[in-house]
């Protein structure tokens, strides 16, 4: 049989198809890279089809023409496979797609030159046919593998659908090319036909962002074939039954046909409808009544006031009717800057709760605000406009691993999004499911608004409670301070009166002895010594009061180079006698690890002396006092003064640094300078703090609490800069904010 008329017809027909596709792309304005590539591909296809047609037309053309065309087929097929692989690499957003293109087309060019050369200078020294076929196989395999990997890797249904679409298209196109390459003789003409079908699908894939659901299309085909088979079997059954029954029954075959036809018709219609329903349910998985589900849902959420519960109810409603494994509510709130913060409230699956902030000019925000349509993660990833959103925003959404976001509006404003993960079937959400979900999201608007108001009220309530609590604490603190201030009068009179009484007593004694003329020289020395001790004590108390009064107006400091070891030594020196008398051991460590510092030595001696005197006063006889120093960072060092004394309650730990504050009742205080629990005017620590802060340092105390039995001890921490400076302490206590 002559095949050339057929091959000529197929060649012209498919050539025309390719030409039309080529022209559609050629005249398209503002072509993107993939469209330009597709155009090149269709250009190659045209040349290839022309060669295929010419190769089969020996009857018309001279052998030189048909042979040349035949020789060109392998190289053109390689060009096609290369073009297709490049299209796929670009579609899959492989960053190295230009490398694929360059390598493929360079190789094709080499093959083309070799083919041309051997056509002009025969015989061919290379098996170009085989080299061409080999390269074609390699490129085609590359295409199939890349698409298959992408198909299994992508989690988004739309993306998977797209990969599946391209995989099927690739199969059609490559099968078309394979049929042409293989030595099939006349069968070759089927190749261009299959290829043309693939090229049409390719153009569709390149031009449109949304592609028809491949699985749904396959399902429709299956549904059609199934119903077709059932109908055909019934009809065949009738014919066979007539054949058999005419032999047994006496009725005429016409009557039998009529009877059977009526019987089958009676059964067929209900059977067909039942089958359609069954197939639809089995294939599409929609076994629910959307209207009923929505009614139940709106009834359930009308009473929900809690955001988490609302999220759960919404997502579970969806999960009951669709096979969805992830879901959340994203609560939207606008900031002053105009950006939109989406706060995920997880409902189903492990969902990150980090808020996602969409900038005011974010294309995602513009899209969500302006369009009431659902947003697909597929769009976020691949839509040319939405792709321009900040990577941080896209990352945030990607981390949720959702498939679809349905806007929830309340009073016209975007109040949130109902986010749902992919369906278990891996299929994209069908349009009518999307419609159902959109209605469900709309219904959620009012409930979400209520829940948000309720959450706001709860938050306000919690804040008020918190404020109340801090007011109470502040009140208690003020009350204690107030008590301390009023105690001051009695303390001051007590502290001042004791030495004054002593002075007065001794001066009276002196006077009496002087009048009776019995005063010896030794007596004068002893009595004046006894007078000068309370005088010194008075002096110290008055000095402390003066220093304390300077705390408000600002102490003056004279910073000069000095050493910490020198300061501590001088401070300890003052209390040597007291330490001995009370049998307290004082040890120091690490003082020499602190290099030369710049500070007011006299003031620091005063501050540490106050700490040591307190440690002596509040540690029982025989206890231990430790002074330790250590560097903290390049700028600061720390000195701790710890004792094994009675400790300080948590409540008092901050207050003791206030002026005139003393722990416990004033009656318990004796005026002893270093007696156990001996009282003072309550100024030592406030002065110490004034001095340390005047150096740009900070001071605080740590103690397990107050317990005279157990003696948990106290540790005073002093952090100082190596170079004293005015202004607040630059060192932050670990765990302290700000
Ligand atoms: P005072 O000059 O009366 O000693 P301070 O300002 O030095 O006053 O101390 C205030 C209060 O802090 C003291 O009355 C005492 O109750 C408590 N305090 C200070 N240091 C210690 C310590 N090392 N152990 C226990 N309590 C202490």
XYZ file of C-alpha atoms and ligand atoms in Angstrom:
765
model
C 0.000 0.000 0.000
C 1.238 3.483 -0.795
C 1.663 5.344 2.479
C 2.992 8.615 1.201
C -0.430 10.227 0.643
C -1.222 9.543 4.313
C 2.101 10.731 5.586
C 1.784 13.831 3.425
C -1.682 14.491 4.851
C -0.517 13.940 8.433
C 2.589 16.074 7.786
C 0.565 18.972 6.408
C -2.116 18.682 9.102
C 0.226 18.496 12.096
C 2.506 21.076 10.508
C -0.453 23.445 10.331
C -1.328 22.753 13.975
C 2.251 23.570 14.997
C 2.255 26.662 12.802
C -0.917 27.972 14.460
C 0.520 27.322 17.929
C 3.741 29.010 16.842
C 1.888 32.086 15.578
C -0.231 32.353 18.732
C 2.940 32.550 20.785
C 4.782 34.738 18.301
C 2.170 37.483 18.426
C 1.751 37.383 22.165
C 2.938 40.569 23.781
C 5.297 40.763 26.754
C 6.501 37.197 26.489
C 8.078 35.647 29.573
C 11.183 33.430 29.375
C 9.187 30.192 29.328
C 6.972 31.497 26.519
C 10.033 32.398 24.459
C 11.405 28.914 25.054
C 8.114 27.351 24.029
C 8.207 29.470 20.868
C 11.666 28.123 20.044
C 10.394 24.634 20.753
C 7.481 25.024 18.350
C 9.885 26.412 15.745
C 11.968 23.242 15.997
C 8.783 21.189 15.849
C 7.843 22.796 12.548
C 11.239 21.987 11.045
C 11.047 18.478 12.439
C 7.584 17.778 11.033
C 8.651 19.115 7.670
C 11.620 16.700 7.725
C 9.414 13.772 8.757
C 6.979 14.533 5.959
C 9.728 15.016 3.371
C 11.504 11.803 4.410
C 8.370 9.822 3.614
C 7.696 11.461 0.308
C 10.104 9.538 -1.923
C 7.366 9.281 -4.493
C 7.346 13.006 -5.099
C 10.776 14.334 -4.275
C 14.249 13.399 -5.463
C 16.160 11.008 -3.202
C 18.594 13.809 -2.320
C 15.760 15.766 -0.719
C 14.158 12.867 1.127
C 17.496 11.475 2.283
C 18.652 14.858 3.561
C 15.356 15.295 5.394
C 15.695 11.766 6.848
C 19.230 12.513 8.006
C 18.068 15.672 9.735
C 15.307 13.934 11.739
C 17.575 12.598 14.545
C 19.285 15.920 15.150
C 15.974 17.797 15.107
C 14.506 15.298 17.556
C 17.470 15.941 19.845
C 16.767 19.682 19.524
C 13.158 19.029 20.547
C 14.117 16.916 23.545
C 16.623 19.587 24.607
C 14.028 22.330 24.210
C 11.523 20.401 26.240
C 14.009 19.625 29.009
C 14.901 23.332 29.196
C 11.201 24.283 29.404
C 10.759 21.790 32.248
C 13.890 23.007 34.091
C 12.584 26.574 33.847
C 9.119 25.540 34.982
C 10.564 23.700 37.973
C 12.527 26.862 38.758
C 15.862 25.078 38.682
C 18.367 27.907 39.043
C 20.731 26.122 36.655
C 18.275 25.962 33.754
C 20.494 28.220 31.548
C 23.277 25.618 31.956
C 20.908 22.869 30.803
C 19.877 25.024 27.829
C 23.441 25.935 26.844
C 24.751 22.375 27.153
C 21.785 20.875 25.273
C 21.763 23.343 22.431
C 25.558 23.291 22.015
C 25.409 19.531 21.686
C 22.535 19.839 19.206
C 24.532 22.369 17.183
C 27.529 19.984 17.059
C 25.270 17.190 15.824
C 23.744 19.513 13.247
C 27.129 20.575 11.909
C 28.275 16.930 11.753
C 25.054 15.909 9.967
C 25.449 18.762 7.464
C 29.098 17.932 6.883
C 28.474 14.253 6.202
C 25.569 15.126 3.903
C 27.891 17.260 1.808
C 30.907 14.962 2.091
C 29.581 11.389 2.225
C 30.004 8.726 3.352
C 29.165 9.389 6.987
C 32.032 8.227 9.218
C 29.980 8.487 12.412
C 26.827 6.557 13.424
C 24.930 9.857 13.699
C 21.594 8.044 13.870
C 22.654 6.194 16.956
C 24.363 9.188 18.554
C 21.185 11.182 17.953
C 18.958 8.477 19.430
C 21.296 8.113 22.440
C 21.259 11.861 23.142
C 17.501 11.936 22.734
C 17.103 9.084 25.243
C 19.372 10.926 27.723
C 17.507 14.237 27.470
C 14.098 12.572 27.567
C 15.033 10.555 30.627
C 16.246 13.779 32.248
C 12.844 15.340 31.598
C 10.853 12.392 32.921
C 13.037 11.967 36.017
C 12.949 15.699 36.881
C 9.149 15.806 36.576
C 8.607 12.563 38.475
C 10.839 13.714 41.345
C 8.963 17.011 41.465
C 5.642 15.197 41.427
C 6.570 13.150 44.476
C 8.280 15.981 46.268
C 5.667 18.698 45.973
C 3.213 18.828 48.842
C 0.852 21.356 47.336
C -1.916 19.783 45.345
C -1.921 22.472 42.667
C 1.770 22.184 42.200
C 1.461 18.405 42.002
C -1.345 18.732 39.509
C 0.889 20.963 37.423
C 3.745 18.452 37.622
C 1.356 15.666 36.638
C 0.064 17.718 33.735
C 3.587 18.356 32.502
C 4.514 14.732 32.980
C 1.613 13.590 30.802
C 2.386 16.272 28.230
C 6.035 15.217 28.260
C 4.985 11.625 27.716
C 2.866 12.575 24.715
C 5.530 14.767 23.192
C 8.340 12.277 23.810
C 6.225 9.357 22.572
C 5.589 11.341 19.395
C 9.303 11.855 18.987
C 10.112 8.216 19.809
C 7.663 6.927 17.205
C 9.403 9.069 14.636
C 12.889 8.017 15.666
C 12.225 4.282 15.810
C 12.552 2.286 12.602
C 8.824 1.707 12.333
C 8.428 2.470 8.669
C 4.923 3.691 7.848
C 3.982 3.782 11.550
C 6.205 6.793 11.774
C 3.331 8.999 10.692
C 1.585 8.402 14.041
C 4.493 10.209 15.728
C 3.658 13.740 14.541
C -0.006 13.203 15.465
C 0.810 12.265 19.057
C 3.379 15.040 19.144
C 0.850 17.640 17.966
C -1.498 16.657 20.795
C 1.400 17.068 23.260
C 2.336 20.447 21.737
C -1.223 21.756 22.224
C -1.094 20.679 25.876
C 2.354 22.260 26.173
C 1.094 25.610 24.923
C -1.816 25.460 27.361
C 0.608 24.683 30.199
C 2.873 27.564 29.267
C 0.148 30.135 28.827
C -2.117 29.562 31.803
C -1.401 29.723 35.514
C -4.312 27.498 36.508
C -4.425 24.106 34.827
C -7.352 21.716 34.712
C -7.221 19.048 37.380
C -5.553 16.093 35.663
C -6.934 13.599 38.137
C -10.445 14.979 37.670
C -10.045 14.683 33.889
C -8.786 11.114 34.224
C -11.696 10.417 36.534
C -14.204 11.739 33.992
C -12.661 9.474 31.368
C -12.866 6.522 33.740
C -16.457 7.396 34.632
C -17.380 7.557 30.975
C -15.676 4.262 30.168
C -17.313 2.543 33.126
C -20.825 3.696 32.262
C -20.139 2.949 28.620
C -19.108 -0.603 29.528
C -22.210 -1.131 31.685
C -24.527 0.148 28.925
C -22.756 -1.891 26.237
C -22.958 -5.066 28.381
C -26.677 -4.612 28.898
C -27.276 -4.145 25.182
C -25.089 -7.121 24.355
C -27.022 -9.096 26.967
C -30.304 -8.278 25.228
C -28.992 -9.388 21.846
C -27.547 -12.626 23.267
C -30.729 -13.324 25.221
C -32.821 -12.906 22.063
C -30.572 -15.361 20.225
C -30.858 -17.950 22.967
C -34.510 -17.511 23.851
C -35.903 -17.698 20.297
C -34.720 -21.315 20.217
C -36.628 -22.199 23.416
C -39.704 -19.985 23.298
C -42.354 -20.047 20.716
C -42.851 -16.310 20.525
C -41.467 -14.488 17.508
C -38.075 -12.869 17.810
C -39.619 -9.407 17.215
C -41.925 -9.830 20.188
C -39.030 -11.107 22.261
C -36.858 -8.123 21.333
C -39.682 -5.730 22.241
C -40.296 -7.485 25.567
C -36.631 -7.553 26.503
C -36.112 -3.947 25.362
C -39.004 -2.771 27.563
C -37.699 -4.814 30.505
C -34.168 -3.518 30.135
C -35.382 0.054 29.652
C -37.338 -0.232 32.912
C -34.280 -1.426 34.788
C -31.733 0.637 32.936
C -32.728 4.192 33.910
C -32.800 3.730 37.702
C -29.746 1.492 37.459
C -27.879 4.120 35.443
C -28.713 6.855 37.937
C -27.681 4.690 40.880
C -24.445 3.813 39.122
C -23.693 7.476 38.351
C -24.235 8.368 42.007
C -22.108 5.438 43.166
C -19.278 6.256 40.800
C -19.398 9.942 41.747
C -19.267 9.125 45.414
C -16.466 6.614 45.000
C -14.398 8.836 42.781
C -15.027 12.339 44.052
C -15.461 11.377 47.676
C -18.242 13.930 48.233
C -20.625 12.146 50.489
C -21.963 15.116 52.400
C -24.685 17.648 52.079
C -23.012 21.079 52.073
C -26.204 22.949 53.020
C -26.828 20.718 56.043
C -23.192 20.914 57.139
C -23.235 24.719 56.939
C -26.489 24.902 58.909
C -25.085 22.694 61.672
C -21.882 24.662 61.671
C -23.497 28.072 62.064
C -25.564 26.717 64.927
C -22.501 25.344 66.696
C -20.357 28.454 66.380
C -23.063 30.872 67.457
C -22.257 30.077 71.092
C -18.466 29.815 70.818
C -16.583 32.657 72.473
C -13.107 31.245 72.645
C -10.718 31.714 69.713
C -9.094 28.303 70.090
C -12.439 26.579 70.274
C -13.680 28.491 67.256
C -10.604 27.439 65.295
C -11.135 23.820 66.316
C -14.833 23.856 65.473
C -14.258 25.379 62.036
C -11.430 23.052 61.103
C -13.116 19.960 62.512
C -16.262 20.717 60.543
C -14.136 20.721 57.425
C -12.190 17.636 58.522
C -15.433 15.728 59.018
C -16.478 16.153 55.412
C -13.119 16.387 53.648
C -10.010 14.398 54.335
C -7.874 17.243 55.667
C -5.101 16.740 58.213
C -3.981 20.306 58.925
C -5.916 23.414 59.731
C -5.750 26.670 61.663
C -7.366 30.044 62.053
C -5.103 32.969 61.255
C -6.308 35.925 63.269
C -5.653 39.190 61.462
C -4.880 42.429 63.251
C -3.727 45.647 61.721
C -0.783 47.538 63.188
C -0.404 51.311 63.361
C 1.997 51.171 60.431
C -0.711 49.624 58.316
C 0.859 46.183 58.196
C -1.248 43.127 58.918
C -0.245 40.569 61.515
C -1.576 37.037 61.066
C -1.482 35.098 64.311
C -2.008 31.339 63.819
C -4.397 29.589 66.212
C -3.677 25.889 65.557
C -6.633 23.545 65.357
C -5.420 20.406 63.605
C -1.870 19.113 63.154
C 1.427 20.563 64.351
C 1.290 24.173 63.294
C 3.889 26.845 64.081
C 2.393 29.770 65.983
C 4.891 32.465 64.990
C 2.958 35.496 63.792
C 3.357 36.479 60.149
C 3.546 40.182 59.406
C 2.502 41.369 55.956
C 3.918 44.776 55.036
C 1.439 47.501 53.964
C 2.649 47.272 50.354
C 2.920 43.499 50.300
C 1.194 42.087 47.196
C -0.160 39.362 49.476
C -1.839 41.919 51.702
C -3.204 43.852 48.730
C -4.580 40.625 47.288
C -6.196 39.530 50.572
C -7.716 42.925 51.238
C -8.979 43.696 47.777
C -10.187 40.317 46.628
C -12.619 38.248 48.554
C -11.414 35.120 46.759
C -9.550 32.280 48.453
C -5.784 32.404 48.267
C -3.862 29.243 47.397
C -0.355 28.528 48.622
C 0.351 27.597 45.011
C -0.295 31.227 44.074
C 1.955 32.451 46.888
C 4.745 30.334 45.439
C 4.241 30.737 41.722
C 2.012 33.666 40.855
C 4.165 36.270 39.078
C 2.769 39.128 41.222
C 2.526 37.365 44.581
C 5.991 35.904 44.114
C 7.272 39.449 44.633
C 6.192 39.420 48.314
C 9.013 39.599 50.868
C 10.762 36.226 51.373
C 10.006 36.551 55.110
C 6.269 36.706 54.383
C 6.328 33.788 51.947
C 8.505 31.754 54.301
C 6.032 32.411 57.130
C 3.126 31.095 55.076
C 5.154 28.195 53.689
C 6.021 27.086 57.232
C 2.313 26.605 57.939
C 2.189 23.964 55.165
C -1.320 24.971 54.138
C -2.985 24.582 50.775
C -5.722 27.180 50.879
C -6.513 30.363 52.853
C -10.133 31.496 52.957
C -10.718 35.102 53.967
C -12.986 35.672 56.960
C -14.542 39.113 56.995
C -16.319 40.929 59.770
C -18.019 44.247 59.060
C -16.312 44.359 55.677
C -12.823 44.132 57.165
C -10.489 41.161 56.920
C -10.720 39.558 60.358
C -8.773 36.419 59.660
C -8.144 33.473 57.395
C -9.305 29.908 57.600
C -6.210 27.958 56.587
C -6.476 24.346 55.485
C -3.786 21.857 54.560
C -3.813 19.620 51.498
C -6.464 16.936 51.089
C -5.265 13.435 51.772
C -6.148 12.414 48.248
C -3.473 14.853 47.087
C -5.956 16.464 44.739
C -6.493 20.178 44.449
C -9.661 21.509 46.086
C -12.434 21.195 43.487
C -14.316 24.425 42.644
C -17.520 23.376 44.425
C -15.538 22.419 47.552
C -13.877 25.827 47.446
C -17.314 27.390 47.205
C -18.468 25.403 50.236
C -15.364 26.416 52.200
C -15.783 30.082 51.257
C -19.346 30.045 52.588
C -18.149 28.374 55.769
C -15.449 31.049 56.162
C -18.027 33.807 55.612
C -20.212 32.342 58.302
C -17.259 32.371 60.693
C -16.923 36.187 60.455
C -19.378 37.197 63.183
C -18.286 34.421 65.532
C -14.656 35.416 65.041
C -15.482 39.028 65.799
C -17.267 37.974 68.999
C -14.449 35.681 70.043
C -11.938 38.455 69.433
C -13.936 40.913 71.493
C -14.213 38.334 74.214
C -10.469 37.604 74.088
C -9.833 41.382 74.230
C -12.082 41.653 77.292
C -10.309 38.770 78.956
C -6.964 40.374 78.229
C -8.197 43.668 79.630
C -9.450 41.889 82.689
C -6.089 40.195 83.178
C -4.342 43.553 82.774
C -6.616 45.174 85.349
C -5.938 42.316 87.770
C -2.231 42.716 87.168
C -2.443 46.478 87.695
C -4.390 45.881 90.859
C -1.700 43.535 92.058
C 1.120 45.991 91.333
C -0.889 48.774 92.976
C -1.261 46.623 96.042
C 2.479 45.882 96.121
C 3.288 49.556 95.611
C 0.883 50.449 98.385
C 2.463 47.934 100.738
C 5.904 49.249 99.891
C 4.843 52.838 100.467
C 3.245 51.820 103.718
C 6.482 50.214 104.889
C 8.522 53.230 103.800
C 6.077 55.524 105.511
C 6.425 53.490 108.658
C 10.205 53.749 108.317
C 9.975 57.535 107.994
C 7.816 57.874 111.086
C 10.079 55.432 112.908
C 12.950 57.731 112.034
C 12.061 60.227 114.731
C 12.179 57.628 117.446
C 15.281 56.015 115.947
C 17.053 59.364 115.593
C 16.200 60.426 119.122
C 17.282 57.000 120.398
C 20.510 57.011 118.373
C 21.374 60.587 119.370
C 20.184 60.403 122.942
C 22.243 57.382 123.960
C 25.662 58.958 123.309
C 24.417 62.308 124.632
C 23.353 60.681 127.916
C 26.755 59.052 128.160
C 28.510 62.399 127.569
C 26.301 64.104 130.070
C 26.927 61.399 132.702
C 30.683 61.623 132.325
C 30.718 65.452 132.360
C 28.649 65.342 135.601
C 31.131 62.910 137.128
C 33.976 65.151 135.949
C 32.297 68.184 137.474
C 31.716 66.492 140.837
C 35.251 65.186 141.067
C 36.602 68.626 140.101
C 34.570 70.290 142.874
C 35.689 67.817 145.525
C 39.283 68.364 144.400
C 39.877 64.627 144.184
C 40.541 64.475 140.464
C 43.690 62.601 139.618
C 45.427 62.761 136.255
C 44.522 59.121 135.435
C 40.862 59.836 136.192
C 40.895 62.819 133.803
C 42.379 60.642 131.024
C 39.813 57.831 131.578
C 36.828 60.173 131.792
C 37.801 62.162 128.669
C 38.291 58.861 126.839
C 34.820 57.814 127.955
C 33.448 61.119 126.733
C 35.204 61.032 123.360
C 33.762 57.565 122.420
C 30.122 58.721 122.376
C 31.298 61.957 120.726
C 32.845 59.905 117.884
C 29.668 57.914 117.645
C 27.589 61.110 117.459
C 29.951 62.377 114.798
C 29.511 59.205 112.738
C 25.733 59.344 112.967
C 25.622 63.015 112.005
C 28.061 62.385 109.125
C 25.887 59.522 107.917
C 22.877 61.800 108.027
C 24.745 64.462 106.079
C 25.839 61.888 103.489
C 22.314 60.603 103.251
C 21.006 64.112 102.707
C 23.475 64.427 99.858
C 21.971 61.402 98.123
C 19.229 63.604 96.724
C 21.389 66.579 95.828
C 24.207 64.434 94.437
C 27.366 63.298 96.173
C 30.653 64.667 94.907
C 33.281 62.142 93.872
C 36.990 62.398 93.150
C 37.939 59.618 90.785
C 41.589 58.630 90.749
C 43.579 55.451 90.015
C 43.433 53.010 92.916
C 43.204 49.277 93.632
C 40.311 47.210 94.860
C 42.616 45.306 97.231
C 43.607 48.641 98.857
C 39.974 49.702 99.266
C 38.864 46.428 100.843
C 41.906 46.327 103.104
C 41.141 49.844 104.393
C 37.458 48.971 104.939
C 38.258 45.737 106.799
C 40.871 47.523 108.903
C 38.132 49.658 110.481
C 36.387 46.556 111.810
C 39.349 44.510 112.949
C 38.548 44.913 116.676
C 34.878 44.155 116.195
C 35.702 41.007 114.198
C 37.979 39.818 116.959
C 35.513 40.586 119.698
C 32.702 38.788 117.919
C 34.986 35.889 116.847
C 34.073 36.288 113.178
C 36.356 35.032 110.412
C 36.683 37.345 107.405
C 38.353 35.983 104.280
C 38.967 37.654 100.945
C 39.606 36.142 97.520
C 40.249 37.279 93.977
C 41.007 40.881 94.951
C 44.311 40.832 93.099
C 42.660 39.560 89.912
C 41.171 43.051 89.479
C 43.631 45.408 87.782
C 44.082 49.094 88.597
C 40.717 50.893 88.710
C 39.611 54.511 88.582
C 37.341 55.356 91.507
C 36.823 57.480 94.624
C 38.746 55.414 97.148
C 37.400 57.180 100.236
C 33.776 56.747 99.213
C 34.207 53.111 98.223
C 35.900 52.396 101.573
C 32.822 53.947 103.196
C 30.444 51.818 101.098
C 32.267 48.516 101.743
C 32.728 49.451 105.390
C 28.939 49.783 105.666
C 28.481 46.342 104.075
C 31.082 44.783 106.394
C 29.561 46.447 109.463
C 26.139 45.030 108.533
C 27.648 41.589 107.951
C 29.200 41.793 111.411
C 25.985 43.037 113.016
C 23.720 40.410 111.484
C 25.947 37.354 111.828
C 25.987 35.450 115.128
C 29.295 35.141 116.990
C 31.753 32.726 115.406
C 30.295 33.173 111.888
C 32.032 33.721 108.580
C 32.232 36.730 106.262
C 33.652 36.341 102.759
C 34.624 39.083 100.340
C 35.282 37.825 96.813
C 36.053 39.635 93.578
C 35.921 38.482 89.927
C 36.046 40.151 86.524
C 32.699 40.137 84.641
C 33.362 41.594 81.195
C 35.828 44.043 79.637
C 34.146 46.891 81.444
C 32.992 45.520 84.794
C 34.002 43.471 87.820
C 31.997 42.148 90.735
C 32.630 42.128 94.478
C 30.436 40.022 96.770
C 30.186 40.399 100.529
C 28.595 37.270 101.979
C 27.906 36.300 105.555
C 26.489 33.391 107.479
C 23.996 35.623 109.241
C 20.271 35.775 109.787
C 19.437 36.577 106.143
C 16.911 39.007 104.684
C 13.347 38.231 103.641
C 12.526 38.554 99.921
C 10.102 41.339 100.728
C 12.803 43.440 102.389
C 15.565 42.812 99.879
C 14.721 45.881 97.816
C 13.486 48.085 100.651
C 16.596 47.913 102.837
C 18.369 50.164 100.337
C 15.885 52.916 101.078
C 16.810 55.636 103.562
C 15.846 54.992 107.195
C 14.469 51.564 106.368
C 15.245 48.916 108.936
C 13.891 45.434 109.140
C 11.539 44.553 111.972
C 10.429 46.593 114.933
C 12.619 49.461 116.137
C 12.286 48.326 119.731
C 14.396 45.289 118.949
C 17.353 47.460 118.010
C 20.047 48.246 120.433
C 22.467 50.992 119.634
C 25.529 48.771 119.747
C 27.924 49.544 116.944
C 28.719 45.960 116.189
C 26.634 43.957 118.617
C 24.679 41.062 117.176
C 21.546 42.598 115.599
C 22.694 46.008 116.784
C 20.599 48.750 115.203
C 21.697 51.854 113.355
C 19.853 54.767 111.814
C 19.003 52.738 108.688
C 21.272 54.740 106.416
C 24.272 52.465 105.765
C 22.882 50.672 102.712
C 21.287 53.746 101.131
C 24.657 55.494 101.334
C 26.428 52.406 99.954
C 23.983 52.338 97.041
C 24.468 56.082 96.434
C 28.238 55.579 96.283
C 28.125 52.516 94.024
C 25.614 54.072 91.631
C 27.645 57.283 91.652
C 30.438 55.162 90.145
C 28.173 53.827 87.385
C 27.789 50.510 89.225
C 24.930 48.607 90.817
C 24.244 46.790 94.056
C 21.704 44.187 95.102
C 21.295 41.517 97.709
C 20.494 37.834 97.461
C 19.325 35.806 100.410
C 17.160 32.743 100.864
C 15.184 34.654 103.469
C 15.167 35.743 107.081
C 15.736 32.948 109.622
C 17.513 33.511 112.904
C 17.585 29.772 113.650
C 19.000 28.452 110.409
C 21.024 31.536 109.493
C 20.854 31.231 105.684
C 23.157 34.243 105.242
C 23.056 37.112 102.777
C 25.212 37.998 99.786
C 25.561 41.613 98.706
C 26.594 41.902 95.045
C 28.435 45.016 93.920
C 29.165 45.464 90.209
C 31.520 48.310 89.356
C 33.109 49.544 86.134
C 36.909 49.560 85.986
C 36.588 53.206 84.992
C 34.014 54.936 87.175
C 31.569 57.069 85.216
C 28.477 59.142 85.796
C 25.202 57.757 84.578
C 23.370 54.469 84.961
C 25.046 51.080 85.265
C 25.759 49.657 81.828
C 25.936 46.089 83.044
C 22.714 44.075 82.983
C 21.976 41.526 85.663
C 21.350 38.103 84.097
C 17.624 37.488 83.850
C 16.879 41.175 84.297
C 15.041 42.861 81.471
C 15.693 46.199 79.835
P 21.760 50.425 109.511
O 22.606 51.626 109.290
O 20.694 50.601 110.493
O 22.518 49.184 109.665
P 21.376 49.691 106.832
O 20.841 50.581 105.748
O 22.827 49.417 106.770
O 20.943 50.286 108.182
O 20.606 48.339 106.799
C 19.206 48.332 106.763
C 18.658 47.058 107.295
O 18.995 45.991 106.428
C 19.240 46.619 108.598
O 18.518 47.194 109.662
C 19.086 45.133 108.579
O 17.827 44.765 109.035
C 19.166 44.783 107.109
N 20.503 44.225 106.770
C 21.520 44.891 106.211
N 22.590 44.080 106.003
C 22.204 42.860 106.446
C 22.855 41.591 106.549
N 24.116 41.411 106.114
N 22.166 40.540 107.066
C 20.897 40.717 107.503
N 20.229 41.901 107.454
C 20.866 42.958 106.957
